Amino acid sequence: MNISKWARHLYQPVLPLGKDGRRMTGGEDHIALSRRAAAEGMVLLKNEKNVLPVQKGTRVALFGKAGADYVKGGGGSGDVTVAYIRNLIEGMRIKEQEGKVCLYEPLNRFYEAQVQQQYAKGIVPGLTAEPDLPEDLLKGAGAFAELAIVSICRFSGENWDRTTELDAGRKTSTELSGAEGDLLKRADEVFERGDFYLSAAEEKLIAQVKGVFDKVVVVLNIGAVISSSWFANDPGISSVLMAWQAGMEGGLAEADILCGDVNPCGRLADTFAGRLEDYPFSENFHEAIEYVNYTEDVYVGYRYFETIPGKDSLVCYPFGYGLSYTEFRLTPLDCRISGVDLLKNGSGEYEYEANSGQTAFQRNDAPYMEVLAQVTNIGRFAGKEVVQLYSSAPCGKLGKPARELKAFCKTSLLKPGETTTVRLRVLIAELASFDDLGKICQSAWVLEKGKYTFYLGTSARDTVSLDTALELETDIIVERAHSFCAPAALPERLLSHGTLEPLPIQEDTPSISVWEGLEKAGIFTPDIRARRGEDLLRDRAEDPISLAQVADGSAEFDDFFAQLSLEDKISLLCGQPNTGVANTFGMGNLPEYGVPSVMTADGPAGLRIQPGVGVTTTAFPCATLLACTWDQELVEEIGRAGGMEVKENNIGVWLTPAMNIHRSPLCGRNFEYYSEDPLLAGKMAAALIRGIQSCKVSACAKHFACNNKETNRFESDSCLSQRALREIYLKAFEIAVKEADPWMIMTSYNIINGIRASENKELITGILRCEWGYQGMITTDWWNHASQPAEIRAGNDVKMGCGYPEKVLAAYRAGELTEEEIDNCARRVLHMILRLD
Ligand code: BGC
């Protein structure tokens, strides 16, 4: 690790937080956790004739440059600076030393040399080209080995989307320059048909290997869904491990699974279909640079494939799916619906009860459905199973997805023959749909009359329908909400039968704001404010109340706040200069009032400190892999570990978790996000937030909301129905807010139905704060294109990386902003800081 000149003088030393004064950051314990989590989230997709795990003593040949070119995670702000990365060749060499396998070394040396040569030219991991495999090496490997393992890897990152041949428009419309432009260009060179598919060189390699070996295993070191048709039905490929981008020791975790030291227990967080066109509206992903029409509405991921007629056959591997080296028997034991009496008054709406002030759905004994099931390991290896509960609602007037995940749980490690009992529960209110066109009741969450069926199983498809169902004789209004963020120009949306429903188009479509304050749009550091020096020996009697006094209870917050000038308060709404090892700037910074300058740093795969500072940290597996663990405790543990690294490096806010929905496989940042399903994404994010905030540092859930595409992300308008917004794109955030209370949320760059996310009062104040009761602080994403006064009016508290204090003051003087609006935001910044250690 090279430290840039004077780094030690420019940055502060850190105080170790580990046992016996040891440093935790990038330490053994965290790296071991990273490796353990990595193996927990890898998904075994295929294993014909039990080719895996590799039998002891097997002679193995490792093909594919990806064996040496390990991609630990994606690029951009989600990248992590690490001391080292372990690839599959290294992992398998350890297994060889342990006497488990024999490797064909000439092949390893060939790939290592090839990859090193390409790295030396500045090519980043994952974008190296697949070299031509010399015939003599193939022959040599064929003569030596019984089993071939072929590795394939992919890389993508922030500010650019994955390439696709369906996407002629993108190349002419994107104005990417600089580093991202080069990455995109490189991806286009390497992947002729886009990186969703194999490149010609990869196809050739697979064909060569299949020509020589009977047993071929494929390992996929990727960050997002790729085509699966080439292996799903090919008898020449026996086994496939979806190994994701698994952090700094991902190659070791891959070897752990291949050799049977860990029994795979990951389950897919996304549906794997054969071709890109199989995903709804992927062909239109880059239809326009200015907008994206979310025409598929709520039918995202498995909701699409399991519901829309004729689409089920396109699925190669369903959501929730994954194999194990053992087998399990899942038996429902008991199933009941409780509290239905509360639903039988027949009126259809549950008035607030006089005594409790609550509706039936808000009471502690709110109606729920619960199932008790037994899981037995009936195979030969110890293993873990993921039990999933789905529901289907009556089609009714709104139309419903045929399956929706409602609860899940992962068992502990069960020995062969061992049985455990799991309990899954769903609140009946969570079966409701959002009625945005008033078919039952305008802007309300409704349960339509009819039959609600529950399914227990191990994927969206491998389920049994439970005997206990909920029958409603009348439509029921669960909660009245508001008509917020209505679409202005989305012409139509998909219905459950596969037809399109025209949507009302607003006559006065809002015009997207252009802020004059951004005449110097670009990337600027925050201003450094001058401060007079002071006499350290003077009498301190008339010193102002400091924030520390509020923190220790010796002063009242309101008295503290009353001392601040308007300029002070505006300054709190603007990003503050970096200090220490951070590179994403800070918040707070009123030294005269004892308000610290709290630094932020990126995630989500680990604490990101930019190279050159000299601090390496732990790279955990990418978020999609974490979602595939379906293990909330494990994810919480990672949150705690990451949170301690953040704290140890004197940073107060970790810009993590990123929790946008996997709408299309093409989004360049999918690796940073969890899933196509909002429940899974929300639960995982909530677990991570709990872990982080237990260290008394702030999490920051991002990007709120509908940032599902990177191309033109500052100016792209996500056009979607209120129903899709509420049920899919906001749901994960709602779960995280209600279950884990993130102290900070980051609004996204994009526009939502004509209004920039950070200026969107209906979104921020209406839904997030008023409907969900969120009390925390809100920041923008860095250097967005929105107006800071409009953001303050909307309730977006801080502008990062830098704010525009003079412009805010001018807006106040012009009567465009009230002091109360400024105060509300400033108070929330201070309250966030008060929560930190
Ligand atoms: C990204 C955010 C990140 C921020 C700070 C932005 O470009 O979208 O996810 O936290 O930069 O680095």
PDB file of C-alpha atoms in Angstrom, residues 304-393:
ATOM      1  CA  TYR A 304     -43.580 -10.607 -13.403  1.00  0.00           C
ATOM      2  CA  PHE A 305     -42.458 -14.118 -14.254  1.00  0.00           C
ATOM      3  CA  GLU A 306     -44.898 -15.849 -11.897  1.00  0.00           C
ATOM      4  CA  THR A 307     -47.900 -13.705 -12.839  1.00  0.00           C
ATOM      5  CA  ILE A 308     -47.920 -12.593 -16.454  1.00  0.00           C
ATOM      6  CA  PRO A 309     -49.301 -15.379 -18.669  1.00  0.00           C
ATOM      7  CA  GLY A 310     -46.627 -17.287 -20.572  1.00  0.00           C
ATOM      8  CA  LYS A 311     -43.666 -15.794 -18.742  1.00  0.00           C
ATOM      9  CA  ASP A 312     -43.035 -18.594 -16.269  1.00  0.00           C
ATOM     10  CA  SER A 313     -41.272 -20.712 -18.875  1.00  0.00           C
ATOM     11  CA  LEU A 314     -38.598 -18.042 -19.335  1.00  0.00           C
ATOM     12  CA  VAL A 315     -37.202 -18.625 -15.868  1.00  0.00           C
ATOM     13  CA  CYS A 316     -34.099 -20.769 -15.549  1.00  0.00           C
ATOM     14  CA  TYR A 317     -33.692 -20.344 -11.769  1.00  0.00           C
ATOM     15  CA  PRO A 318     -36.489 -18.822  -9.708  1.00  0.00           C
ATOM     16  CA  PHE A 319     -36.229 -16.248  -6.965  1.00  0.00           C
ATOM     17  CA  GLY A 320     -35.406 -17.876  -3.630  1.00  0.00           C
ATOM     18  CA  TYR A 321     -33.815 -20.914  -5.263  1.00  0.00           C
ATOM     19  CA  GLY A 322     -30.524 -22.581  -4.364  1.00  0.00           C
ATOM     20  CA  LEU A 323     -29.152 -26.095  -3.958  1.00  0.00           C
ATOM     21  CA  SER A 324     -27.326 -27.654  -1.050  1.00  0.00           C
ATOM     22  CA  TYR A 325     -25.062 -30.702  -0.770  1.00  0.00           C
ATOM     23  CA  THR A 326     -27.730 -32.135   1.487  1.00  0.00           C
ATOM     24  CA  GLU A 327     -31.508 -32.353   1.239  1.00  0.00           C
ATOM     25  CA  PHE A 328     -34.240 -31.100   3.504  1.00  0.00           C
ATOM     26  CA  ARG A 329     -37.822 -32.054   4.192  1.00  0.00           C
ATOM     27  CA  LEU A 330     -40.135 -29.174   4.929  1.00  0.00           C
ATOM     28  CA  THR A 331     -43.402 -30.003   6.696  1.00  0.00           C
ATOM     29  CA  PRO A 332     -46.002 -27.430   7.674  1.00  0.00           C
ATOM     30  CA  LEU A 333     -47.212 -28.242  11.196  1.00  0.00           C
ATOM     31  CA  ASP A 334     -49.685 -25.646  12.188  1.00  0.00           C
ATOM     32  CA  CYS A 335     -51.129 -22.694  10.451  1.00  0.00           C
ATOM     33  CA  ARG A 336     -53.488 -20.110  11.854  1.00  0.00           C
ATOM     34  CA  ILE A 337     -54.959 -16.736  11.262  1.00  0.00           C
ATOM     35  CA  SER A 338     -55.449 -14.667  14.346  1.00  0.00           C
ATOM     36  CA  GLY A 339     -57.533 -11.586  14.967  1.00  0.00           C
ATOM     37  CA  VAL A 340     -59.860 -12.047  11.985  1.00  0.00           C
ATOM     38  CA  ASP A 341     -62.755 -11.220  14.273  1.00  0.00           C
ATOM     39  CA  LEU A 342     -61.442  -7.703  14.188  1.00  0.00           C
ATOM     40  CA  LEU A 343     -62.049  -7.777  10.453  1.00  0.00           C
ATOM     41  CA  LYS A 344     -65.630  -8.932  10.611  1.00  0.00           C
ATOM     42  CA  ASN A 345     -67.571  -5.807  11.362  1.00  0.00           C
ATOM     43  CA  GLY A 346     -68.505  -5.756   7.701  1.00  0.00           C
ATOM     44  CA  SER A 347     -68.159  -2.019   7.343  1.00  0.00           C
ATOM     45  CA  GLY A 348     -65.020  -2.338   5.275  1.00  0.00           C
ATOM     46  CA  GLU A 349     -63.167   0.360   7.151  1.00  0.00           C
ATOM     47  CA  TYR A 350     -61.750   0.320  10.616  1.00  0.00           C
ATOM     48  CA  GLU A 351     -62.493   3.528  12.374  1.00  0.00           C
ATOM     49  CA  TYR A 352     -60.147   4.634  15.103  1.00  0.00           C
ATOM     50  CA  GLU A 353     -61.246   3.028  18.297  1.00  0.00           C
ATOM     51  CA  ALA A 354     -62.189   5.533  20.901  1.00  0.00           C
ATOM     52  CA  ASN A 355     -59.989   4.112  23.644  1.00  0.00           C
ATOM     53  CA  SER A 356     -56.818   3.179  21.871  1.00  0.00           C
ATOM     54  CA  GLY A 357     -56.849   5.644  18.977  1.00  0.00           C
ATOM     55  CA  GLN A 358     -55.857   2.766  16.717  1.00  0.00           C
ATOM     56  CA  THR A 359     -57.388   0.785  13.908  1.00  0.00           C
ATOM     57  CA  ALA A 360     -57.550  -2.995  13.924  1.00  0.00           C
ATOM     58  CA  PHE A 361     -54.377  -3.027  11.864  1.00  0.00           C
ATOM     59  CA  GLN A 362     -52.371  -0.912  14.267  1.00  0.00           C
ATOM     60  CA  ARG A 363     -53.176  -2.691  17.513  1.00  0.00           C
ATOM     61  CA  ASN A 364     -50.644  -4.897  19.243  1.00  0.00           C
ATOM     62  CA  ASP A 365     -52.903  -7.841  18.536  1.00  0.00           C
ATOM     63  CA  ALA A 366     -53.373  -6.789  14.898  1.00  0.00           C
ATOM     64  CA  PRO A 367     -54.564  -9.666  12.725  1.00  0.00           C
ATOM     65  CA  TYR A 368     -51.828 -11.920  11.470  1.00  0.00           C
ATOM     66  CA  MET A 369     -51.216 -15.246   9.801  1.00  0.00           C
ATOM     67  CA  GLU A 370     -48.665 -17.589  11.311  1.00  0.00           C
ATOM     68  CA  VAL A 371     -47.268 -20.897  10.181  1.00  0.00           C
ATOM     69  CA  LEU A 372     -45.187 -23.336  12.145  1.00  0.00           C
ATOM     70  CA  ALA A 373     -43.102 -25.745  10.099  1.00  0.00           C
ATOM     71  CA  GLN A 374     -40.580 -28.464  10.624  1.00  0.00           C
ATOM     72  CA  VAL A 375     -37.348 -28.659   8.666  1.00  0.00           C
ATOM     73  CA  THR A 376     -35.410 -31.927   8.692  1.00  0.00           C
ATOM     74  CA  ASN A 377     -32.016 -32.535   7.160  1.00  0.00           C
ATOM     75  CA  ILE A 378     -32.552 -35.811   5.309  1.00  0.00           C
ATOM     76  CA  GLY A 379     -29.200 -35.874   3.521  1.00  0.00           C
ATOM     77  CA  ARG A 380     -25.602 -36.664   4.358  1.00  0.00           C
ATOM     78  CA  PHE A 381     -24.080 -33.240   5.010  1.00  0.00           C
ATOM     79  CA  ALA A 382     -24.768 -30.676   7.696  1.00  0.00           C
ATOM     80  CA  GLY A 383     -26.537 -27.718   6.097  1.00  0.00           C
ATOM     81  CA  LYS A 384     -28.899 -24.766   6.377  1.00  0.00           C
ATOM     82  CA  GLU A 385     -32.274 -24.267   4.704  1.00  0.00           C
ATOM     83  CA  VAL A 386     -34.147 -21.053   3.942  1.00  0.00           C
ATOM     84  CA  VAL A 387     -37.885 -21.320   4.538  1.00  0.00           C
ATOM     85  CA  GLN A 388     -40.020 -18.836   2.605  1.00  0.00           C
ATOM     86  CA  LEU A 389     -43.641 -17.795   3.000  1.00  0.00           C
ATOM     87  CA  TYR A 390     -45.455 -16.338  -0.001  1.00  0.00           C
ATOM     88  CA  SER A 391     -49.009 -15.115  -0.427  1.00  0.00           C
ATOM     89  CA  SER A 392     -51.368 -14.458  -3.287  1.00  0.00           C
ATOM     90  CA  ALA A 393     -54.250 -12.003  -3.111  1.00  0.00           C
TER      91      ALA A 393
END
